[in-house]
Amino acid sequence: MRLGGRLQAAIEILDDIETRKRPASDALKDWGLAHRFAGAGDRAVIGNIVYDALRRKLSIAWRMDSADARDIAYGALLSDAEMSAEAINAELADDKFAPAPLDAERLAAWESRDLAEAPDHIRADVPEWCAPHLEALFGNDWVREGAALAARPPVDLRVNTLKASRAKVLKELARAGAAEAPLLAGAVRIPPLRALGRHPNVQAEPAFQKGWFEVQDLGSQIAGLVAGAEPGQQVLDYCAGAGGKTLALAAMMENRGQIHAFDAEKPRLAPIFDRLKRAGVRNTQVHANPEDLVQFEGQMDIVLTDAPCTGSGTWRRRPDAKWRLSPQQLERREIEQREVLDAAKRYVKPGGRLVYVTCSLFASENNLQVEAFLRENPDYSEVDAKPLWQAAVPGAGEIAPIFPSHGMVLSPERTFSDGFFISVLKKAG
């Protein structure tokens, strides 16, 4: 496919996402199934245009003076694809599958409008109702933080120290552009895409199949380190999902002690079995039935709860989610978080720790949840977050997360990671 056909496909997918209010990944998958002639390179470029358009939906629309899917897709080429209008027109010339050219009026608006003059939430590329939540956390920096959540993300890898070293992984992935990630000695990073390029499929690499590394954002890796699991301990990963943090904890524990990985949603838990085998993890048991956990009440040194949340900290990777999010969904997540904390606390032994993690940047899901939990559970106290950060990331220097009234908050702008909240709560001995 030439650029014209790829651009037209992106426009159709953006229309589908907007009309049916569905995840971008589903819309892209369905388009690929219906257009099997499209190769991997075609699908990658189409996906880039779609995700770039969704990340910067408001700012592109403001500069174009149009929210039409065609104009947004063109704007994505002009911004993140680093193409000029002349280059786009040259690429689309004589392409019968190309969409109609960009209107002169839209192009004139693009060239004349200065984004610095746009309203704050548009410069931040966030829904207007979310702006107060970000401002409450980041203060005067909230627009810059929001804009960082609208940038293309890197691909972060966690070196599996049960099988490999970072030097070994870097050597294997040198051709993929892998380099040392910031902050962590056990992390590798492939930089964000440029223009219409595509990331290498690292999961097709022999090193991945051998279990030398896992794909895991830097912030998620830091959350595992802050949990502080040690060899020989008893640990419960209460909302384990596909097992990313479980694997990280197993490596920290050097396969000694015991990890119990639980998730109430069996489809989310299903990938963990292959991942555990590939990574060489031997100290983990997987549970999908809540009744299985009764025997562990009051027995765990650490209970990690990666609670369900709005995912506002991951908008770089799932930008469509920020446009589907509503205040009602936020309220539902807050209820679920309280339920998770209330359920998870029963497994913590005296003197043990309950680690509360979300990938959200909203206070009502984070420090306010911790505040309510401490108020209702006087036998718990919070561990000071600053020493935890320094211990987990000893080489950070002046780089630091935000420390609100409770816990710590990571963000792309401050810690070069997705957005995460982490709080460690200790039960009285």
CSV table of C-alpha atoms in Angstrom, one decimal:
chain,number,residue,atom,x,y,z
A,1,MET,CA,0.0,0.0,0.0
A,2,ARG,CA,1.1,3.6,-0.7
A,3,LEU,CA,0.6,6.4,1.8
A,4,GLY,CA,-2.7,7.3,0.3
A,5,GLY,CA,-4.3,4.0,1.0
A,6,ARG,CA,-2.8,3.9,4.5
A,7,LEU,CA,-4.1,7.3,5.3
A,8,GLN,CA,-7.6,6.5,4.0
A,9,ALA,CA,-7.6,3.3,6.2
A,10,ALA,CA,-6.6,5.4,9.2
A,11,ILE,CA,-9.5,7.8,8.6
A,12,GLU,CA,-12.0,5.0,8.4
A,13,ILE,CA,-10.7,3.4,11.6
A,14,LEU,CA,-10.8,6.8,13.4
A,15,ASP,CA,-14.4,7.2,12.2
A,16,ASP,CA,-15.2,3.7,13.5
A,17,ILE,CA,-13.6,4.4,16.9
A,18,GLU,CA,-15.6,7.7,17.3
A,19,THR,CA,-18.9,6.3,16.0
A,20,ARG,CA,-18.9,3.0,18.0
A,21,LYS,CA,-16.9,4.3,21.0
A,22,ARG,CA,-14.7,1.2,20.9
A,23,PRO,CA,-11.0,0.6,21.8
A,24,ALA,CA,-8.5,1.5,19.1
A,25,SER,CA,-6.9,-2.0,19.3
A,26,ASP,CA,-10.3,-3.6,18.4
A,27,ALA,CA,-10.9,-1.3,15.5
A,28,LEU,CA,-7.4,-1.9,14.1
A,29,LYS,CA,-7.7,-5.6,14.5
A,30,ASP,CA,-11.0,-5.8,12.7
A,31,TRP,CA,-9.7,-3.6,9.9
A,32,GLY,CA,-6.7,-5.9,9.5
A,33,LEU,CA,-9.0,-9.0,9.4
A,34,ALA,CA,-11.2,-7.4,6.7
A,35,HIS,CA,-8.1,-6.3,4.6
A,36,ARG,CA,-5.8,-9.3,4.7
A,37,PHE,CA,-3.8,-7.9,1.8
A,38,ALA,CA,-2.3,-5.3,4.0
A,39,GLY,CA,1.2,-6.3,5.1
A,40,ALA,CA,2.9,-5.8,8.5
A,41,GLY,CA,4.4,-2.5,7.3
A,42,ASP,CA,1.0,-1.2,6.2
A,43,ARG,CA,-0.6,-2.1,9.5
A,44,ALA,CA,2.2,-0.4,11.4
A,45,VAL,CA,1.9,2.9,9.5
A,46,ILE,CA,-1.9,2.9,9.8
A,47,GLY,CA,-1.6,2.2,13.5
A,48,ASN,CA,0.9,5.0,13.9
A,49,ILE,CA,-1.4,7.5,12.2
A,50,VAL,CA,-4.4,6.3,14.3
A,51,TYR,CA,-2.6,6.5,17.6
A,52,ASP,CA,-0.9,9.8,16.9
A,53,ALA,CA,-4.3,11.3,16.0
A,54,LEU,CA,-5.8,10.0,19.2
A,55,ARG,CA,-2.9,11.2,21.4
A,56,ARG,CA,-3.2,14.8,20.0
A,57,LYS,CA,-6.8,14.8,19.1
A,58,LEU,CA,-7.7,18.1,20.7
A,59,SER,CA,-4.5,20.1,19.8
A,60,ILE,CA,-4.7,18.9,16.2
A,61,ALA,CA,-8.4,19.7,15.9
A,62,TRP,CA,-7.7,23.2,17.3
A,63,ARG,CA,-4.9,23.9,14.9
A,64,MET,CA,-7.0,22.5,12.0
A,65,ASP,CA,-10.1,24.3,13.1
A,66,SER,CA,-11.8,20.9,12.5
A,67,ALA,CA,-12.5,17.7,14.4
A,68,ASP,CA,-13.3,15.7,11.3
A,69,ALA,CA,-11.4,12.4,11.2
A,70,ARG,CA,-9.9,13.2,7.8
A,71,ASP,CA,-8.4,16.5,9.1
A,72,ILE,CA,-7.2,14.9,12.3
A,73,ALA,CA,-5.4,12.1,10.3
A,74,TYR,CA,-3.8,14.7,8.1
A,75,GLY,CA,-2.7,16.6,11.2
A,76,ALA,CA,-1.1,13.5,12.6
A,77,LEU,CA,1.1,13.3,9.5
A,78,LEU,CA,2.0,17.0,9.8
A,79,SER,CA,3.0,16.6,13.4
A,80,ASP,CA,4.3,13.3,14.5
A,81,ALA,CA,5.0,11.9,11.1
A,82,GLU,CA,7.2,15.0,10.5
A,83,MET,CA,5.9,15.5,7.0
A,84,SER,CA,5.2,18.8,5.3
A,85,ALA,CA,2.1,19.5,3.3
A,86,GLU,CA,4.1,19.5,0.1
A,87,ALA,CA,5.6,16.1,1.0
A,88,ILE,CA,2.2,14.7,1.8
A,89,ASN,CA,0.7,16.0,-1.5
A,90,ALA,CA,3.6,14.5,-3.4
A,91,GLU,CA,3.1,11.1,-1.8
A,92,LEU,CA,-0.7,11.1,-2.5
A,93,ALA,CA,-0.4,12.3,-6.1
A,94,ASP,CA,-1.9,9.8,-8.6
A,95,ASP,CA,-2.9,7.4,-5.7
A,96,LYS,CA,-6.5,6.3,-6.5
A,97,PHE,CA,-6.9,5.0,-2.9
A,98,ALA,CA,-5.9,8.3,-1.3
A,99,PRO,CA,-8.5,10.5,0.5
A,100,ALA,CA,-9.4,13.9,-0.8
A,101,PRO,CA,-6.6,16.4,-0.4
A,102,LEU,CA,-6.5,18.6,2.7
A,103,ASP,CA,-8.6,21.7,2.2
A,104,ALA,CA,-6.7,25.0,1.7
A,105,GLU,CA,-8.7,26.5,4.6
A,106,ARG,CA,-7.6,23.7,7.0
A,107,LEU,CA,-4.0,24.0,5.9
A,108,ALA,CA,-4.1,27.8,6.4
A,109,ALA,CA,-5.5,27.3,9.9
A,110,TRP,CA,-2.8,24.8,10.7
A,111,GLU,CA,0.0,27.1,9.5
A,112,SER,CA,-1.4,30.3,11.2
A,113,ARG,CA,-2.5,29.0,14.6
A,114,ASP,CA,-0.1,29.0,17.5
A,115,LEU,CA,-0.9,26.2,20.0
A,116,ALA,CA,0.5,28.3,22.8
A,117,GLU,CA,-2.7,30.5,22.4
A,118,ALA,CA,-5.1,27.5,22.8
A,119,PRO,CA,-7.0,26.8,26.1
A,120,ASP,CA,-5.0,24.8,28.6
A,121,HIS,CA,-6.8,21.5,28.3
A,122,ILE,CA,-6.3,21.6,24.5
A,123,ARG,CA,-2.5,22.2,24.9
A,124,ALA,CA,-2.5,19.3,27.4
A,125,ASP,CA,-4.6,17.1,25.1
A,126,VAL,CA,-6.8,15.9,27.9
A,127,PRO,CA,-10.6,15.9,28.3
A,128,GLU,CA,-11.6,19.2,29.9
A,129,TRP,CA,-13.3,17.6,32.9
A,130,CYS,CA,-9.9,15.8,33.7
A,131,ALA,CA,-7.9,19.1,33.8
A,132,PRO,CA,-8.7,19.8,37.5
A,133,HIS,CA,-7.5,16.4,38.5
A,134,LEU,CA,-4.1,16.9,36.8
A,135,GLU,CA,-3.8,20.5,38.1
A,136,ALA,CA,-4.5,19.3,41.6
A,137,LEU,CA,-1.5,17.0,41.4
A,138,PHE,CA,1.0,18.8,39.2
A,139,GLY,CA,0.1,22.5,39.9
A,140,ASN,CA,1.4,24.9,37.3
A,141,ASP,CA,3.1,22.1,35.5
A,142,TRP,CA,-0.1,20.2,34.7
A,143,VAL,CA,-0.3,21.3,31.0
A,144,ARG,CA,3.3,20.1,30.4
A,145,GLU,CA,2.6,16.9,32.1
A,146,GLY,CA,-0.6,16.3,30.1
A,147,ALA,CA,1.3,17.0,26.9
A,148,ALA,CA,3.9,14.5,27.9
A,149,LEU,CA,1.1,11.9,28.1
A,150,ALA,CA,0.3,12.7,24.5
A,151,ALA,CA,3.8,11.9,23.2
A,152,ARG,CA,4.9,8.7,21.6
A,153,PRO,CA,6.1,6.2,24.3
A,154,PRO,CA,9.3,4.1,24.2
A,155,VAL,CA,9.3,0.3,24.5
A,156,ASP,CA,10.7,-0.6,27.9
A,157,LEU,CA,12.1,-4.0,28.8
A,158,ARG,CA,12.9,-5.6,32.1
A,159,VAL,CA,16.0,-7.8,32.1
A,160,ASN,CA,15.2,-11.2,33.7
A,161,THR,CA,18.1,-11.6,36.1
A,162,LEU,CA,17.2,-15.2,36.6
A,163,LYS,CA,18.5,-15.8,33.1
A,164,ALA,CA,20.4,-12.9,31.7
A,165,SER,CA,22.3,-9.6,32.4
A,166,ARG,CA,21.5,-6.2,30.9
A,167,ALA,CA,24.8,-6.4,28.9
A,168,LYS,CA,23.7,-9.7,27.4
A,169,VAL,CA,20.2,-8.3,26.4
A,170,LEU,CA,21.7,-5.1,25.0
A,171,LYS,CA,24.0,-7.2,22.8
A,172,GLU,CA,21.2,-9.3,21.5
A,173,LEU,CA,18.9,-6.3,20.8
A,174,ALA,CA,21.6,-3.9,19.4
A,175,ARG,CA,20.1,-3.9,15.9
A,176,ALA,CA,16.7,-3.1,17.4
A,177,GLY,CA,18.1,0.2,18.8
A,178,ALA,CA,18.0,-1.0,22.4
A,179,ALA,CA,20.0,1.1,25.0
A,180,GLU,CA,20.3,1.4,28.7
A,181,ALA,CA,17.1,2.8,30.2
A,182,PRO,CA,17.2,5.6,32.7
A,183,LEU,CA,17.1,5.1,36.5
A,184,LEU,CA,17.3,1.3,36.7
A,185,ALA,CA,20.3,-1.0,36.2
A,186,GLY,CA,18.0,-3.8,35.1
A,187,ALA,CA,16.0,-1.9,32.4
A,188,VAL,CA,16.5,-1.6,28.7
A,189,ARG,CA,14.7,1.0,26.4
A,190,ILE,CA,14.0,1.2,22.7
A,191,PRO,CA,13.4,4.9,22.0
A,192,PRO,CA,10.0,6.2,20.7
A,193,LEU,CA,9.3,5.9,17.0
A,194,ARG,CA,10.2,8.7,14.6
A,195,ALA,CA,8.2,9.7,11.6
A,196,LEU,CA,6.5,6.7,10.0
A,197,GLY,CA,8.9,4.1,11.4
A,198,ARG,CA,7.8,1.1,13.4
A,199,HIS,CA,9.2,-0.6,16.5
A,200,PRO,CA,10.9,-4.0,16.1
A,201,ASN,CA,8.8,-7.0,17.2
A,202,VAL,CA,11.0,-7.8,20.3
A,203,GLN,CA,8.8,-10.7,21.2
A,204,ALA,CA,9.9,-12.5,18.0
A,205,GLU,CA,13.5,-12.3,19.2
A,206,PRO,CA,15.2,-15.5,20.3
A,207,ALA,CA,16.3,-13.7,23.5
A,208,PHE,CA,12.6,-13.1,24.4
A,209,GLN,CA,11.7,-16.8,23.7
A,210,LYS,CA,14.6,-17.8,26.0
A,211,GLY,CA,13.1,-15.6,28.8
A,212,TRP,CA,15.9,-13.1,28.9
A,213,PHE,CA,13.6,-10.1,29.2
A,214,GLU,CA,10.0,-9.0,29.5
A,215,VAL,CA,8.2,-6.0,28.0
A,216,GLN,CA,7.4,-3.8,31.0
A,217,ASP,CA,7.2,-0.1,31.4
A,218,LEU,CA,9.9,1.6,33.6
A,219,GLY,CA,7.2,2.8,36.1
A,220,SER,CA,5.8,-0.7,36.5
A,221,GLN,CA,9.4,-2.0,37.2
A,222,ILE,CA,9.9,0.7,39.8
A,223,ALA,CA,6.6,-0.3,41.5
A,224,GLY,CA,7.9,-3.8,41.8
A,225,LEU,CA,11.1,-2.6,43.3
A,226,VAL,CA,9.4,-0.3,45.8
A,227,ALA,CA,7.4,-3.3,47.0
A,228,GLY,CA,10.7,-4.6,48.4
A,229,ALA,CA,10.2,-8.3,48.1
A,230,GLU,CA,13.2,-10.4,49.4
A,231,PRO,CA,14.3,-14.0,49.0
A,232,GLY,CA,12.4,-16.4,51.3
A,233,GLN,CA,9.3,-14.2,51.8
A,234,GLN,CA,5.7,-15.0,51.3
A,235,VAL,CA,4.1,-12.7,48.7
A,236,LEU,CA,0.6,-12.3,47.3
A,237,ASP,CA,0.2,-10.5,44.0
A,238,TYR,CA,-3.5,-9.9,44.5
A,239,CYS,CA,-4.4,-8.3,41.1
A,240,ALA,CA,-1.8,-10.2,39.1
A,241,GLY,CA,-3.3,-9.8,35.6
A,242,ALA,CA,-0.9,-11.3,33.0
A,243,GLY,CA,1.8,-11.4,35.6
A,244,GLY,CA,4.3,-8.6,34.7
A,245,LYS,CA,4.9,-7.7,38.4
A,246,THR,CA,4.7,-11.3,39.5
A,247,LEU,CA,7.7,-12.1,37.2
A,248,ALA,CA,9.6,-9.0,38.5
A,249,LEU,CA,9.0,-10.1,42.1
A,250,ALA,CA,10.2,-13.6,41.4
A,251,ALA,CA,13.5,-12.3,40.0
A,252,MET,CA,13.9,-10.0,43.1
A,253,MET,CA,13.3,-13.0,45.3
A,254,GLU,CA,15.8,-15.2,43.3
A,255,ASN,CA,13.2,-17.9,43.0
A,256,ARG,CA,13.2,-18.4,46.8
A,257,GLY,CA,10.2,-18.0,49.0
A,258,GLN,CA,6.7,-18.2,47.5
A,259,ILE,CA,4.6,-15.9,45.4
A,260,HIS,CA,0.8,-16.5,45.0
A,261,ALA,CA,-0.5,-14.8,41.9
A,262,PHE,CA,-4.3,-14.2,41.9
A,263,ASP,CA,-6.7,-12.5,39.6
A,264,ALA,CA,-10.5,-12.8,39.7
A,265,GLU,CA,-10.7,-12.4,35.9
A,266,LYS,CA,-9.4,-15.7,34.3
A,267,PRO,CA,-8.9,-14.3,30.8
A,268,ARG,CA,-6.5,-11.7,32.2
A,269,LEU,CA,-4.6,-14.3,34.1
A,270,ALA,CA,-4.3,-16.8,31.3
A,271,PRO,CA,-1.0,-15.6,29.8
A,272,ILE,CA,0.8,-15.9,33.1
A,273,PHE,CA,1.5,-19.6,32.7
A,274,ASP,CA,3.5,-19.4,29.5
A,275,ARG,CA,5.3,-16.3,30.9
A,276,LEU,CA,6.3,-18.1,34.1
A,277,LYS,CA,7.7,-21.1,32.2
A,278,ARG,CA,9.6,-18.9,29.7
A,279,ALA,CA,11.1,-16.8,32.5
A,280,GLY,CA,12.2,-19.9,34.5
A,281,VAL,CA,10.1,-18.9,37.6
A,282,ARG,CA,9.7,-21.8,40.0
A,283,ASN,CA,8.4,-20.1,43.2
A,284,THR,CA,5.0,-19.0,42.0
A,285,GLN,CA,1.5,-20.6,42.3
A,286,VAL,CA,-1.4,-19.2,40.3
A,287,HIS,CA,-4.9,-18.9,41.7
A,288,ALA,CA,-8.1,-17.8,40.0
A,289,ASN,CA,-10.5,-18.9,42.8
A,290,PRO,CA,-10.9,-16.5,45.8
A,291,GLU,CA,-11.6,-19.5,48.0
A,292,ASP,CA,-8.0,-20.7,47.4
A,293,LEU,CA,-6.7,-17.7,49.2
A,294,VAL,CA,-8.5,-18.4,52.5
A,295,GLN,CA,-5.5,-20.4,53.8
A,296,PHE,CA,-3.2,-17.4,53.4
A,297,GLU,CA,-5.1,-15.0,55.6
A,298,GLY,CA,-2.7,-13.2,57.9
A,299,GLN,CA,0.3,-15.1,56.4
A,300,MET,CA,1.8,-12.8,53.8
A,301,ASP,CA,4.9,-10.6,54.2
A,302,ILE,CA,3.8,-8.5,51.2
A,303,VAL,CA,0.5,-8.2,49.5
A,304,LEU,CA,0.8,-6.2,46.2
A,305,THR,CA,-2.5,-4.8,44.9
A,306,ASP,CA,-2.2,-3.3,41.4
A,307,ALA,CA,-5.7,-2.0,41.6
A,308,PRO,CA,-8.2,-1.4,38.8
A,309,CYS,CA,-8.1,2.2,37.8
A,310,THR,CA,-8.9,4.7,35.0
A,311,GLY,CA,-5.4,4.2,33.5
A,312,SER,CA,-4.8,7.9,33.1
A,313,GLY,CA,-1.1,7.3,33.6
A,314,THR,CA,-1.0,5.1,30.5
A,315,TRP,CA,-2.6,7.5,28.0
A,316,ARG,CA,0.6,7.5,25.9
A,317,ARG,CA,0.0,3.8,25.1
A,318,ARG,CA,-3.8,3.8,25.2
A,319,PRO,CA,-4.8,7.3,24.1
A,320,ASP,CA,-8.3,6.2,23.0
A,321,ALA,CA,-9.1,5.4,26.7
A,322,LYS,CA,-8.9,9.1,27.7
A,323,TRP,CA,-11.7,10.0,25.3
A,324,ARG,CA,-13.9,7.2,26.5
A,325,LEU,CA,-13.4,8.0,30.2
A,326,SER,CA,-16.2,9.6,32.1
A,327,PRO,CA,-16.8,10.8,35.7
A,328,GLN,CA,-19.1,7.9,36.2
A,329,GLN,CA,-16.4,5.4,35.2
A,330,LEU,CA,-14.0,7.2,37.7
A,331,GLU,CA,-16.6,6.7,40.4
A,332,ARG,CA,-16.9,3.0,39.6
A,333,ARG,CA,-13.2,2.6,39.8
A,334,GLU,CA,-13.0,4.3,43.2
A,335,ILE,CA,-15.5,1.8,44.5
A,336,GLU,CA,-13.6,-1.1,43.1
A,337,GLN,CA,-10.4,0.2,44.6
A,338,ARG,CA,-11.9,0.4,48.1
A,339,GLU,CA,-13.2,-3.2,47.7
A,340,VAL,CA,-9.8,-4.4,46.5
A,341,LEU,CA,-8.0,-2.8,49.5
A,342,ASP,CA,-10.6,-4.2,51.9
A,343,ALA,CA,-10.2,-7.7,50.5
A,344,ALA,CA,-6.4,-7.6,50.2
A,345,LYS,CA,-5.7,-6.5,53.8
A,346,ARG,CA,-6.9,-9.7,55.3
A,347,TYR,CA,-3.8,-11.6,53.9
A,348,VAL,CA,-1.2,-9.3,55.4
A,349,LYS,CA,0.5,-10.8,58.5
A,350,PRO,CA,1.4,-8.6,61.5
A,351,GLY,CA,4.4,-6.5,60.6
A,352,GLY,CA,3.7,-7.2,56.9
A,353,ARG,CA,3.1,-4.7,54.1
A,354,LEU,CA,0.2,-3.9,51.8
A,355,VAL,CA,1.5,-2.2,48.6
A,356,TYR,CA,-1.2,-0.2,46.8
A,357,VAL,CA,-0.4,0.6,43.1
A,358,THR,CA,-2.4,2.2,40.3
A,359,CYS,CA,-1.5,3.5,36.9
A,360,SER,CA,-3.6,6.6,37.5
A,361,LEU,CA,-2.8,10.3,38.1
A,362,PHE,CA,-6.1,11.2,39.9
A,363,ALA,CA,-5.9,11.9,43.6
A,364,SER,CA,-9.3,10.3,44.2
A,365,GLU,CA,-7.8,7.0,43.1
A,366,ASN,CA,-4.5,7.4,44.9
A,367,ASN,CA,-3.6,9.4,48.0
A,368,LEU,CA,-7.3,9.9,48.9
A,369,GLN,CA,-7.8,6.2,48.8
A,370,VAL,CA,-4.8,5.7,51.1
A,371,GLU,CA,-6.1,8.4,53.4
A,372,ALA,CA,-9.5,6.7,53.7
A,373,PHE,CA,-7.9,3.3,54.2
A,374,LEU,CA,-5.7,4.6,57.1
A,375,ARG,CA,-8.6,6.3,58.7
A,376,GLU,CA,-10.6,3.1,58.7
A,377,ASN,CA,-7.7,0.7,59.6
A,378,PRO,CA,-5.8,2.2,62.5
A,379,ASP,CA,-3.6,-0.9,62.7
A,380,TYR,CA,-1.9,0.3,59.5
A,381,SER,CA,0.6,3.1,59.0
A,382,GLU,CA,2.2,4.4,55.8
A,383,VAL,CA,5.9,3.9,55.2
A,384,ASP,CA,7.6,7.1,54.2
A,385,ALA,CA,7.7,7.2,50.4
A,386,LYS,CA,10.9,9.2,50.0
A,387,PRO,CA,13.3,6.6,51.4
A,388,LEU,CA,11.5,3.9,49.5
A,389,TRP,CA,12.1,5.8,46.2
A,390,GLN,CA,15.8,6.3,47.1
A,391,ALA,CA,16.2,2.6,47.9
A,392,ALA,CA,14.5,1.4,44.8
A,393,VAL,CA,16.2,3.9,42.5
A,394,PRO,CA,19.6,4.7,44.1
A,395,GLY,CA,21.1,6.3,41.0
A,396,ALA,CA,18.2,8.8,40.5
A,397,GLY,CA,20.1,11.8,41.8
A,398,GLU,CA,17.8,14.9,41.6
A,399,ILE,CA,15.2,13.0,39.5
A,400,ALA,CA,12.2,12.3,41.7
A,401,PRO,CA,8.5,11.7,41.6
A,402,ILE,CA,5.9,13.8,43.2
A,403,PHE,CA,5.2,13.1,46.8
A,404,PRO,CA,1.6,14.1,47.6
A,405,SER,CA,0.1,13.7,51.0
A,406,HIS,CA,0.5,9.9,50.6
A,407,GLY,CA,2.7,7.7,48.4
A,408,MET,CA,4.6,8.7,45.3
A,409,VAL,CA,3.5,9.6,41.7
A,410,LEU,CA,5.6,8.8,38.7
A,411,SER,CA,5.1,10.4,35.3
A,412,PRO,CA,6.6,10.7,31.9
A,413,GLU,CA,7.8,14.2,32.5
A,414,ARG,CA,9.4,13.6,35.9
A,415,THR,CA,10.5,9.9,35.9
A,416,PHE,CA,10.6,9.1,32.2
A,417,SER,CA,7.9,6.4,32.7
A,418,ASP,CA,4.2,5.9,32.5
A,419,GLY,CA,2.1,7.5,35.3
A,420,PHE,CA,2.0,5.4,38.5
A,421,PHE,CA,1.0,5.8,42.1
A,422,ILE,CA,2.7,3.7,44.8
A,423,SER,CA,2.0,3.6,48.5
A,424,VAL,CA,3.4,1.1,51.0
A,425,LEU,CA,1.2,0.5,54.1
A,426,LYS,CA,2.6,-1.5,57.1
A,427,LYS,CA,0.5,-3.5,59.5
A,428,ALA,CA,1.2,-3.2,63.1
A,429,GLY,CA,3.2,-6.1,64.5
